[in-house]
PDB file of C-alpha atoms in Angstrom:
ATOM      1  CA  UNK A   1      -9.825  -9.688   3.205  1.00 96.00           C
ATOM      2  CA  UNK A   2      -8.048  -6.450   2.495  1.00 98.00           C
ATOM      3  CA  UNK A   3      -6.130  -6.989  -0.897  1.00 98.00           C
ATOM      4  CA  UNK A   4      -2.268  -5.357  -0.253  1.00 98.00           C
ATOM      5  CA  UNK A   5      -0.398  -5.123  -3.069  1.00 98.00           C
ATOM      6  CA  UNK A   6       3.938  -4.916  -3.137  1.00 98.00           C
ATOM      7  CA  UNK A   7       6.133  -3.712  -6.742  1.00 98.00           C
ATOM      8  CA  UNK A   8       9.192  -4.173  -5.494  1.00 97.00           C
ATOM      9  CA  UNK A   9      12.331  -6.206  -6.129  1.00 97.00           C
ATOM     10  CA  UNK A  10      12.923 -10.088  -5.147  1.00 97.00           C
ATOM     11  CA  UNK A  11      15.689 -11.105  -2.608  1.00 97.00           C
ATOM     12  CA  UNK A  12      17.102 -14.035  -2.636  1.00 97.00           C
ATOM     13  CA  UNK A  13      18.052 -14.423   1.182  1.00 96.00           C
ATOM     14  CA  UNK A  14      13.994 -13.502   2.097  1.00 97.00           C
ATOM     15  CA  UNK A  15      14.585 -10.907   4.403  1.00 96.00           C
ATOM     16  CA  UNK A  16      13.882  -7.678   2.044  1.00 96.00           C
ATOM     17  CA  UNK A  17      11.810  -7.202  -1.280  1.00 96.00           C
ATOM     18  CA  UNK A  18       8.841  -8.705  -1.688  1.00 98.00           C
ATOM     19  CA  UNK A  19       9.724 -11.596   0.396  1.00 98.00           C
ATOM     20  CA  UNK A  20       9.776  -9.479   3.980  1.00 98.00           C
ATOM     21  CA  UNK A  21       6.747  -7.587   2.445  1.00 98.00           C
ATOM     22  CA  UNK A  22       4.635 -10.514   1.820  1.00 98.00           C
ATOM     23  CA  UNK A  23       5.340 -12.227   4.826  1.00 98.00           C
ATOM     24  CA  UNK A  24       4.671  -8.661   6.742  1.00 98.00           C
ATOM     25  CA  UNK A  25       1.750  -8.592   4.827  1.00 98.00           C
ATOM     26  CA  UNK A  26      -0.124 -12.399   6.148  1.00 98.00           C
ATOM     27  CA  UNK A  27       0.994 -11.022   9.807  1.00 98.00           C
ATOM     28  CA  UNK A  28      -1.341  -8.655   9.181  1.00 98.00           C
ATOM     29  CA  UNK A  29      -4.172 -10.462   7.574  1.00 97.00           C
ATOM     30  CA  UNK A  30      -3.896  -8.443   4.662  1.00 98.00           C
ATOM     31  CA  UNK A  31      -3.843 -11.095   1.206  1.00 98.00           C
ATOM     32  CA  UNK A  32      -0.646 -10.140  -0.484  1.00 98.00           C
ATOM     33  CA  UNK A  33       0.099  -9.321  -3.909  1.00 98.00           C
ATOM     34  CA  UNK A  34       2.820  -9.070  -6.423  1.00 98.00           C
ATOM     35  CA  UNK A  35       5.015  -7.375  -9.643  1.00 98.00           C
ATOM     36  CA  UNK A  36       8.450  -8.579  -9.674  1.00 98.00           C
ATOM     37  CA  UNK A  37      10.730  -5.762 -11.538  1.00 97.00           C
ATOM     38  CA  UNK A  38      13.613  -7.246 -10.276  1.00 96.00           C
ATOM     39  CA  UNK A  39      15.474 -10.133  -9.637  1.00 97.00           C
ATOM     40  CA  UNK A  40      18.618 -10.361  -7.009  1.00 95.00           C
ATOM     41  CA  UNK A  41      20.896 -12.602  -5.777  1.00 96.00           C
ATOM     42  CA  UNK A  42      21.096 -11.028  -2.432  1.00 94.00           C
ATOM     43  CA  UNK A  43      22.359 -12.881   1.438  1.00 94.00           C
ATOM     44  CA  UNK A  44      23.365 -10.896   4.404  1.00 93.00           C
ATOM     45  CA  UNK A  45      26.312  -9.627   3.558  1.00 93.00           C
ATOM     46  CA  UNK A  46      25.637  -8.410  -0.661  1.00 91.00           C
ATOM     47  CA  UNK A  47      24.393  -7.290  -3.283  1.00 91.00           C
ATOM     48  CA  UNK A  48      25.767  -9.894  -6.096  1.00 93.00           C
ATOM     49  CA  UNK A  49      23.524  -9.552  -9.237  1.00 94.00           C
ATOM     50  CA  UNK A  50      20.602  -7.604 -10.540  1.00 93.00           C
ATOM     51  CA  UNK A  51      18.992  -8.705 -12.969  1.00 95.00           C
ATOM     52  CA  UNK A  52      15.484  -6.234 -14.154  1.00 95.00           C
ATOM     53  CA  UNK A  53      12.803  -7.821 -15.684  1.00 97.00           C
ATOM     54  CA  UNK A  54      11.426  -7.020 -18.784  1.00 98.00           C
ATOM     55  CA  UNK A  55       9.558  -3.425 -19.347  1.00 98.00           C
ATOM     56  CA  UNK A  56       6.492  -5.703 -20.795  1.00 98.00           C
ATOM     57  CA  UNK A  57       6.485  -8.365 -18.130  1.00 98.00           C
ATOM     58  CA  UNK A  58       6.320  -5.746 -15.722  1.00 98.00           C
ATOM     59  CA  UNK A  59       2.931  -3.381 -17.675  1.00 98.00           C
ATOM     60  CA  UNK A  60       1.504  -7.340 -17.375  1.00 98.00           C
ATOM     61  CA  UNK A  61       1.623  -8.459 -14.333  1.00 98.00           C
ATOM     62  CA  UNK A  62       0.798  -4.948 -12.511  1.00 98.00           C
ATOM     63  CA  UNK A  63      -1.926  -5.179 -15.824  1.00 98.00           C
ATOM     64  CA  UNK A  64      -2.879  -8.766 -14.432  1.00 98.00           C
ATOM     65  CA  UNK A  65      -3.215  -7.722 -10.239  1.00 98.00           C
ATOM     66  CA  UNK A  66      -4.960  -4.834 -11.236  1.00 98.00           C
ATOM     67  CA  UNK A  67      -7.882  -6.666 -13.235  1.00 97.00           C
ATOM     68  CA  UNK A  68      -8.976  -9.100 -11.435  1.00 98.00           C
ATOM     69  CA  UNK A  69      -7.897  -8.534  -7.602  1.00 98.00           C
ATOM     70  CA  UNK A  70      -7.491  -4.795  -6.652  1.00 98.00           C
ATOM     71  CA  UNK A  71      -5.447  -3.679  -3.729  1.00 98.00           C
ATOM     72  CA  UNK A  72      -6.977  -1.461  -1.283  1.00 98.00           C
ATOM     73  CA  UNK A  73      -3.021  -0.215  -0.891  1.00 98.00           C
ATOM     74  CA  UNK A  74      -0.269  -1.242  -2.748  1.00 98.00           C
ATOM     75  CA  UNK A  75       3.401   0.201  -1.743  1.00 98.00           C
ATOM     76  CA  UNK A  76       7.157  -0.068  -4.105  1.00 98.00           C
ATOM     77  CA  UNK A  77      10.396  -0.850  -2.683  1.00 97.00           C
ATOM     78  CA  UNK A  78      13.255  -1.151  -5.433  1.00 94.00           C
ATOM     79  CA  UNK A  79      12.374  -0.141  -8.170  1.00 95.00           C
ATOM     80  CA  UNK A  80      16.519  -0.730  -9.929  1.00 90.00           C
ATOM     81  CA  UNK A  81      16.206   1.872 -13.207  1.00 93.00           C
ATOM     82  CA  UNK A  82      14.908   4.370 -14.378  1.00 93.00           C
ATOM     83  CA  UNK A  83      12.719   2.517 -17.209  1.00 95.00           C
ATOM     84  CA  UNK A  84      11.085   0.943 -14.618  1.00 96.00           C
ATOM     85  CA  UNK A  85      10.472   3.859 -12.635  1.00 96.00           C
ATOM     86  CA  UNK A  86       8.327   4.759 -14.832  1.00 96.00           C
ATOM     87  CA  UNK A  87       6.270   1.721 -15.919  1.00 97.00           C
ATOM     88  CA  UNK A  88       5.475   1.801 -12.592  1.00 97.00           C
ATOM     89  CA  UNK A  89       4.400   5.046 -12.424  1.00 97.00           C
ATOM     90  CA  UNK A  90       2.806   4.972 -15.657  1.00 97.00           C
ATOM     91  CA  UNK A  91       1.458   1.646 -14.377  1.00 98.00           C
ATOM     92  CA  UNK A  92      -0.279   3.353 -11.440  1.00 98.00           C
ATOM     93  CA  UNK A  93      -1.865   6.197 -13.250  1.00 96.00           C
ATOM     94  CA  UNK A  94      -2.802   3.815 -15.845  1.00 97.00           C
ATOM     95  CA  UNK A  95      -5.156   2.408 -12.954  1.00 97.00           C
ATOM     96  CA  UNK A  96      -5.225   4.833 -10.016  1.00 97.00           C
ATOM     97  CA  UNK A  97      -4.556   3.055  -7.428  1.00 98.00           C
ATOM     98  CA  UNK A  98      -4.946   4.781  -4.514  1.00 96.00           C
ATOM     99  CA  UNK A  99      -2.812   4.689  -1.284  1.00 98.00           C
ATOM    100  CA  UNK A 100       0.007   4.440  -2.219  1.00 98.00           C
ATOM    101  CA  UNK A 101       3.476   3.560   0.677  1.00 98.00           C
ATOM    102  CA  UNK A 102       6.343   5.216  -2.398  1.00 98.00           C
ATOM    103  CA  UNK A 103       9.654   3.357   0.099  1.00 97.00           C
ATOM    104  CA  UNK A 104      12.220   4.926  -1.952  1.00 95.00           C
ATOM    105  CA  UNK A 105      14.583   1.899  -1.938  1.00 88.00           C
ATOM    106  CA  UNK A 106      18.309   3.251  -3.148  1.00 86.00           C
ATOM    107  CA  UNK A 107      21.004   0.953  -1.212  1.00 78.00           C
ATOM    108  CA  UNK A 108      20.544  -2.221   0.534  1.00 71.00           C
ATOM    109  CA  UNK A 109      21.820  -2.229   3.953  1.00 69.00           C
ATOM    110  CA  UNK A 110      24.998  -4.228   2.840  1.00 67.00           C
ATOM    111  CA  UNK A 111      26.282  -0.821   1.610  1.00 69.00           C
ATOM    112  CA  UNK A 112      25.353  -2.239  -2.441  1.00 72.00           C
ATOM    113  CA  UNK A 113      22.511  -0.026  -4.638  1.00 75.00           C
ATOM    114  CA  UNK A 114      19.960  -0.921  -5.526  1.00 77.00           C
ATOM    115  CA  UNK A 115      18.537   2.459  -7.654  1.00 81.00           C
ATOM    116  CA  UNK A 116      20.639   3.213 -10.473  1.00 80.00           C
ATOM    117  CA  UNK A 117      21.869   6.979  -9.353  1.00 81.00           C
ATOM    118  CA  UNK A 118      20.351   8.538 -12.852  1.00 84.00           C
ATOM    119  CA  UNK A 119      16.672   7.247 -11.605  1.00 89.00           C
ATOM    120  CA  UNK A 120      16.444   9.192  -8.346  1.00 91.00           C
ATOM    121  CA  UNK A 121      15.297  12.175 -10.585  1.00 91.00           C
ATOM    122  CA  UNK A 122      12.583  10.002 -12.191  1.00 94.00           C
ATOM    123  CA  UNK A 123      11.282   8.525  -7.959  1.00 95.00           C
ATOM    124  CA  UNK A 124      11.345  12.052  -7.147  1.00 95.00           C
ATOM    125  CA  UNK A 125       8.881  13.836 -10.546  1.00 95.00           C
ATOM    126  CA  UNK A 126       7.264  11.150 -11.475  1.00 96.00           C
ATOM    127  CA  UNK A 127       6.569   8.730  -7.834  1.00 97.00           C
ATOM    128  CA  UNK A 128       6.945  11.152  -5.252  1.00 97.00           C
ATOM    129  CA  UNK A 129       2.949  12.787  -6.163  1.00 97.00           C
ATOM    130  CA  UNK A 130       1.681   9.995  -6.209  1.00 97.00           C
ATOM    131  CA  UNK A 131       2.345   8.898  -2.655  1.00 98.00           C
ATOM    132  CA  UNK A 132      -0.436   8.802   0.251  1.00 98.00           C
ATOM    133  CA  UNK A 133       3.380   8.440   2.564  1.00 98.00           C
ATOM    134  CA  UNK A 134       6.858   8.396   0.867  1.00 98.00           C
ATOM    135  CA  UNK A 135       8.690   6.796   3.916  1.00 98.00           C
ATOM    136  CA  UNK A 136      12.819   7.264   3.100  1.00 96.00           C
ATOM    137  CA  UNK A 137      15.598   6.964   5.741  1.00 94.00           C
ATOM    138  CA  UNK A 138      18.085   9.588   5.819  1.00 94.00           C
ATOM    139  CA  UNK A 139      20.257   8.820   2.919  1.00 91.00           C
ATOM    140  CA  UNK A 140      17.230   8.260   0.925  1.00 94.00           C
ATOM    141  CA  UNK A 141      15.831  12.136   1.978  1.00 95.00           C
ATOM    142  CA  UNK A 142      18.829  13.670   1.147  1.00 94.00           C
ATOM    143  CA  UNK A 143      19.074  12.397  -2.425  1.00 93.00           C
ATOM    144  CA  UNK A 144      15.413  13.273  -2.906  1.00 95.00           C
ATOM    145  CA  UNK A 145      15.263  16.447  -1.579  1.00 95.00           C
ATOM    146  CA  UNK A 146      18.902  17.798  -2.237  1.00 94.00           C
ATOM    147  CA  UNK A 147      19.628  18.426   0.484  1.00 94.00           C
ATOM    148  CA  UNK A 148      21.417  17.952   3.943  1.00 95.00           C
ATOM    149  CA  UNK A 149      19.161  14.884   6.387  1.00 95.00           C
ATOM    150  CA  UNK A 150      21.992  14.538   9.658  1.00 94.00           C
ATOM    151  CA  UNK A 151      20.253  15.840  12.179  1.00 94.00           C
ATOM    152  CA  UNK A 152      15.734  15.853  13.484  1.00 94.00           C
ATOM    153  CA  UNK A 153      15.266  19.553  12.671  1.00 95.00           C
ATOM    154  CA  UNK A 154      16.837  18.576   9.777  1.00 96.00           C
ATOM    155  CA  UNK A 155      14.367  15.377   8.668  1.00 96.00           C
ATOM    156  CA  UNK A 156      11.628  18.129   9.360  1.00 97.00           C
ATOM    157  CA  UNK A 157      13.182  20.348   6.488  1.00 98.00           C
ATOM    158  CA  UNK A 158      13.364  17.574   4.190  1.00 97.00           C
ATOM    159  CA  UNK A 159       9.594  16.112   5.273  1.00 98.00           C
ATOM    160  CA  UNK A 160       8.217  19.387   4.355  1.00 98.00           C
ATOM    161  CA  UNK A 161      10.228  19.141   0.995  1.00 98.00           C
ATOM    162  CA  UNK A 162       8.682  15.963   0.016  1.00 98.00           C
ATOM    163  CA  UNK A 163       4.730  17.707   0.677  1.00 98.00           C
ATOM    164  CA  UNK A 164       5.947  20.318  -1.568  1.00 98.00           C
ATOM    165  CA  UNK A 165       7.128  17.366  -3.719  1.00 97.00           C
ATOM    166  CA  UNK A 166       3.435  16.431  -3.986  1.00 97.00           C
ATOM    167  CA  UNK A 167       3.265  13.633  -1.559  1.00 98.00           C
ATOM    168  CA  UNK A 168       0.520  13.124   0.909  1.00 98.00           C
ATOM    169  CA  UNK A 169       2.920  12.964   3.576  1.00 98.00           C
ATOM    170  CA  UNK A 170       6.707  12.302   4.840  1.00 98.00           C
ATOM    171  CA  UNK A 171       7.412   9.959   7.080  1.00 98.00           C
ATOM    172  CA  UNK A 172      11.818   9.996   7.375  1.00 97.00           C
ATOM    173  CA  UNK A 173      13.426   7.284   9.194  1.00 96.00           C
ATOM    174  CA  UNK A 174      15.989   7.936  11.602  1.00 92.00           C
ATOM    175  CA  UNK A 175      17.760   5.278  12.038  1.00 85.00           C
ATOM    176  CA  UNK A 176      20.282   6.212  10.786  1.00 80.00           C
ATOM    177  CA  UNK A 177      21.032   9.048  13.276  1.00 85.00           C
ATOM    178  CA  UNK A 178      24.150   8.326  16.063  1.00 81.00           C
ATOM    179  CA  UNK A 179      21.726   9.293  19.371  1.00 80.00           C
ATOM    180  CA  UNK A 180      20.643   5.925  21.438  1.00 82.00           C
ATOM    181  CA  UNK A 181      17.284   7.406  21.129  1.00 88.00           C
ATOM    182  CA  UNK A 182      16.165   6.761  17.865  1.00 89.00           C
ATOM    183  CA  UNK A 183      13.592   8.877  16.814  1.00 94.00           C
ATOM    184  CA  UNK A 184      10.861   8.617  13.147  1.00 96.00           C
ATOM    185  CA  UNK A 185       9.365  11.542  11.644  1.00 97.00           C
ATOM    186  CA  UNK A 186       5.889  11.785  10.144  1.00 98.00           C
ATOM    187  CA  UNK A 187       5.664  15.027   8.733  1.00 98.00           C
ATOM    188  CA  UNK A 188       1.850  16.121   7.364  1.00 98.00           C
ATOM    189  CA  UNK A 189      -0.065  19.533   6.185  1.00 97.00           C
ATOM    190  CA  UNK A 190      -1.619  19.180   9.399  1.00 96.00           C
ATOM    191  CA  UNK A 191       1.081  18.084  12.113  1.00 95.00           C
ATOM    192  CA  UNK A 192       4.937  17.203  12.388  1.00 97.00           C
ATOM    193  CA  UNK A 193       4.608  14.272  15.293  1.00 97.00           C
ATOM    194  CA  UNK A 194       7.957  12.637  16.256  1.00 96.00           C
ATOM    195  CA  UNK A 195       7.999   8.655  16.901  1.00 96.00           C
ATOM    196  CA  UNK A 196      10.399   7.568  19.787  1.00 94.00           C
ATOM    197  CA  UNK A 197      12.041   4.639  20.839  1.00 89.00           C
ATOM    198  CA  UNK A 198      15.726   2.982  22.651  1.00 88.00           C
ATOM    199  CA  UNK A 199      17.798   1.343  20.107  1.00 88.00           C
ATOM    200  CA  UNK A 200      18.345  -1.622  19.907  1.00 89.00           C
ATOM    201  CA  UNK A 201      22.066  -3.588  19.248  1.00 87.00           C
ATOM    202  CA  UNK A 202      21.378  -5.675  16.816  1.00 90.00           C
ATOM    203  CA  UNK A 203      23.305  -7.076  13.171  1.00 90.00           C
ATOM    204  CA  UNK A 204      19.891  -7.977  12.361  1.00 91.00           C
ATOM    205  CA  UNK A 205      18.748  -5.440  10.184  1.00 91.00           C
ATOM    206  CA  UNK A 206      18.062  -6.309   6.453  1.00 93.00           C
ATOM    207  CA  UNK A 207      14.977  -5.892   5.281  1.00 94.00           C
ATOM    208  CA  UNK A 208      13.778  -2.927   8.380  1.00 95.00           C
ATOM    209  CA  UNK A 209      12.453  -0.679   4.918  1.00 95.00           C
ATOM    210  CA  UNK A 210      10.856  -3.061   3.477  1.00 97.00           C
ATOM    211  CA  UNK A 211       8.943  -4.259   6.235  1.00 98.00           C
ATOM    212  CA  UNK A 212       8.202  -0.681   7.739  1.00 98.00           C
ATOM    213  CA  UNK A 213       6.181   0.083   4.510  1.00 98.00           C
ATOM    214  CA  UNK A 214       4.869  -3.254   4.174  1.00 98.00           C
ATOM    215  CA  UNK A 215       3.062  -2.589   7.392  1.00 98.00           C
ATOM    216  CA  UNK A 216       2.505   0.966   6.402  1.00 98.00           C
ATOM    217  CA  UNK A 217      -0.017  -0.742   3.371  1.00 98.00           C
ATOM    218  CA  UNK A 218      -1.425  -2.815   5.651  1.00 98.00           C
ATOM    219  CA  UNK A 219      -2.247  -0.073   7.930  1.00 98.00           C
ATOM    220  CA  UNK A 220      -4.584   1.289   5.584  1.00 98.00           C
ATOM    221  CA  UNK A 221      -5.286  -1.838   3.194  1.00 98.00           C
ATOM    222  CA  UNK A 222      -7.266  -2.639   7.234  1.00 98.00           C
ATOM    223  CA  UNK A 223      -8.710   1.771   6.484  1.00 97.00           C
ATOM    224  CA  UNK A 224      -6.421   2.183   9.679  1.00 97.00           C
ATOM    225  CA  UNK A 225      -5.546   6.306  10.157  1.00 97.00           C
ATOM    226  CA  UNK A 226      -2.170   7.345   8.631  1.00 97.00           C
ATOM    227  CA  UNK A 227      -1.090   8.438  12.201  1.00 97.00           C
ATOM    228  CA  UNK A 228      -1.916   4.875  13.302  1.00 97.00           C
ATOM    229  CA  UNK A 229      -0.725   2.572  10.337  1.00 98.00           C
ATOM    230  CA  UNK A 230       2.359   4.639  10.941  1.00 98.00           C
ATOM    231  CA  UNK A 231       2.565   3.605  14.414  1.00 97.00           C
ATOM    232  CA  UNK A 232       1.501   0.746  14.548  1.00 98.00           C
ATOM    233  CA  UNK A 233       4.729  -0.669  11.301  1.00 98.00           C
ATOM    234  CA  UNK A 234       6.928   1.340  13.834  1.00 97.00           C
ATOM    235  CA  UNK A 235       5.812  -0.819  16.089  1.00 96.00           C
ATOM    236  CA  UNK A 236       6.114  -4.407  14.443  1.00 97.00           C
ATOM    237  CA  UNK A 237       9.243  -3.840  13.013  1.00 97.00           C
ATOM    238  CA  UNK A 238      11.128  -3.002  16.302  1.00 95.00           C
ATOM    239  CA  UNK A 239       8.856  -6.174  18.069  1.00 96.00           C
ATOM    240  CA  UNK A 240      10.821  -7.890  14.354  1.00 97.00           C
ATOM    241  CA  UNK A 241      13.890  -6.692  15.137  1.00 95.00           C
ATOM    242  CA  UNK A 242      13.696  -7.631  18.961  1.00 95.00           C
ATOM    243  CA  UNK A 243      12.860 -10.821  18.167  1.00 96.00           C
ATOM    244  CA  UNK A 244      15.339 -10.894  14.967  1.00 94.00           C
ATOM    245  CA  UNK A 245      16.529 -15.109  14.696  1.00 95.00           C
ATOM    246  CA  UNK A 246      19.901 -14.082  14.087  1.00 94.00           C
ATOM    247  CA  UNK A 247      20.321 -15.959  10.520  1.00 96.00           C
ATOM    248  CA  UNK A 248      23.337 -15.054   8.591  1.00 95.00           C
ATOM    249  CA  UNK A 249      26.776 -13.613   9.074  1.00 94.00           C
ATOM    250  CA  UNK A 250      25.586 -10.068   7.933  1.00 94.00           C
ATOM    251  CA  UNK A 251      23.397  -8.104   8.534  1.00 94.00           C
ATOM    252  CA  UNK A 252      20.674 -10.352   8.706  1.00 95.00           C
ATOM    253  CA  UNK A 253      17.315 -10.389   9.147  1.00 95.00           C
ATOM    254  CA  UNK A 254      14.065 -10.231  10.594  1.00 96.00           C
ATOM    255  CA  UNK A 255      11.360 -11.676  12.696  1.00 97.00           C
ATOM    256  CA  UNK A 256       8.341 -11.318  10.831  1.00 97.00           C
ATOM    257  CA  UNK A 257       6.609 -13.906  12.750  1.00 96.00           C
ATOM    258  CA  UNK A 258       6.490 -10.918  15.011  1.00 96.00           C
ATOM    259  CA  UNK A 259       2.786 -10.412  16.374  1.00 95.00           C
ATOM    260  CA  UNK A 260       0.978  -7.688  13.951  1.00 94.00           C
ATOM    261  CA  UNK A 261      -0.808  -5.149  15.963  1.00 90.00           C
ATOM    262  CA  UNK A 262      -4.682  -5.934  15.600  1.00 85.00           C
ATOM    263  CA  UNK A 263      -7.991  -4.252  15.288  1.00 74.00           C
ATOM    264  CA  UNK A 264      -8.396  -1.654  12.706  1.00 69.00           C
TER     265      UNK A 264
END
């Protein structure tokens, strides 16, 4: 069984963060480990408190996992502060971790900020160059490349800019586009590949980015080519949204019991 690591924040509502990642890993048949970098008080309506974990404890968690349960792939999610970003980047380098999926979580589905403004530059300079793939939504892509990202053409431009920053590939997610057809764009040095699916009429979108990046990491750990890992992850998220349980009064969680694509 392959091991996959998530380095992210805890979501007390269970729909995003560490909780969503571990549920997704389970569905893909990989063994999930975790480094918790922040504790949040949140539900489907709002994030009401964020408590960053002390740097020494983050370092200890990462060292413990890497020493005994080295991951075949890993992802980062919410990292909260520039200091935590620096600590995680140092740990990745220290342990030579590979097959890295960087989900640059900046704002929750509720609109609450999850990354300090001064940490965006640190993510750009310290994490993006380490990533096999970075998976920003439109707003995150715009902040990372310091440019407008509101059309598919601008998504491609942002993806190419992320490659120039050092990322191995970029999946720029188009869920915030106004069109009825959603386009997610995978940009690699070899190709630009669009993934298209119909927009679902739902408010159950809490944790979509976390779930997607966790699924990509699981696919990479299983030895799937990047393009297939991305396709499988997008398919899983679409099915999880379509069958969402409708919990909570705000942006509800996905159905993490949805079937994940099988095979290697």
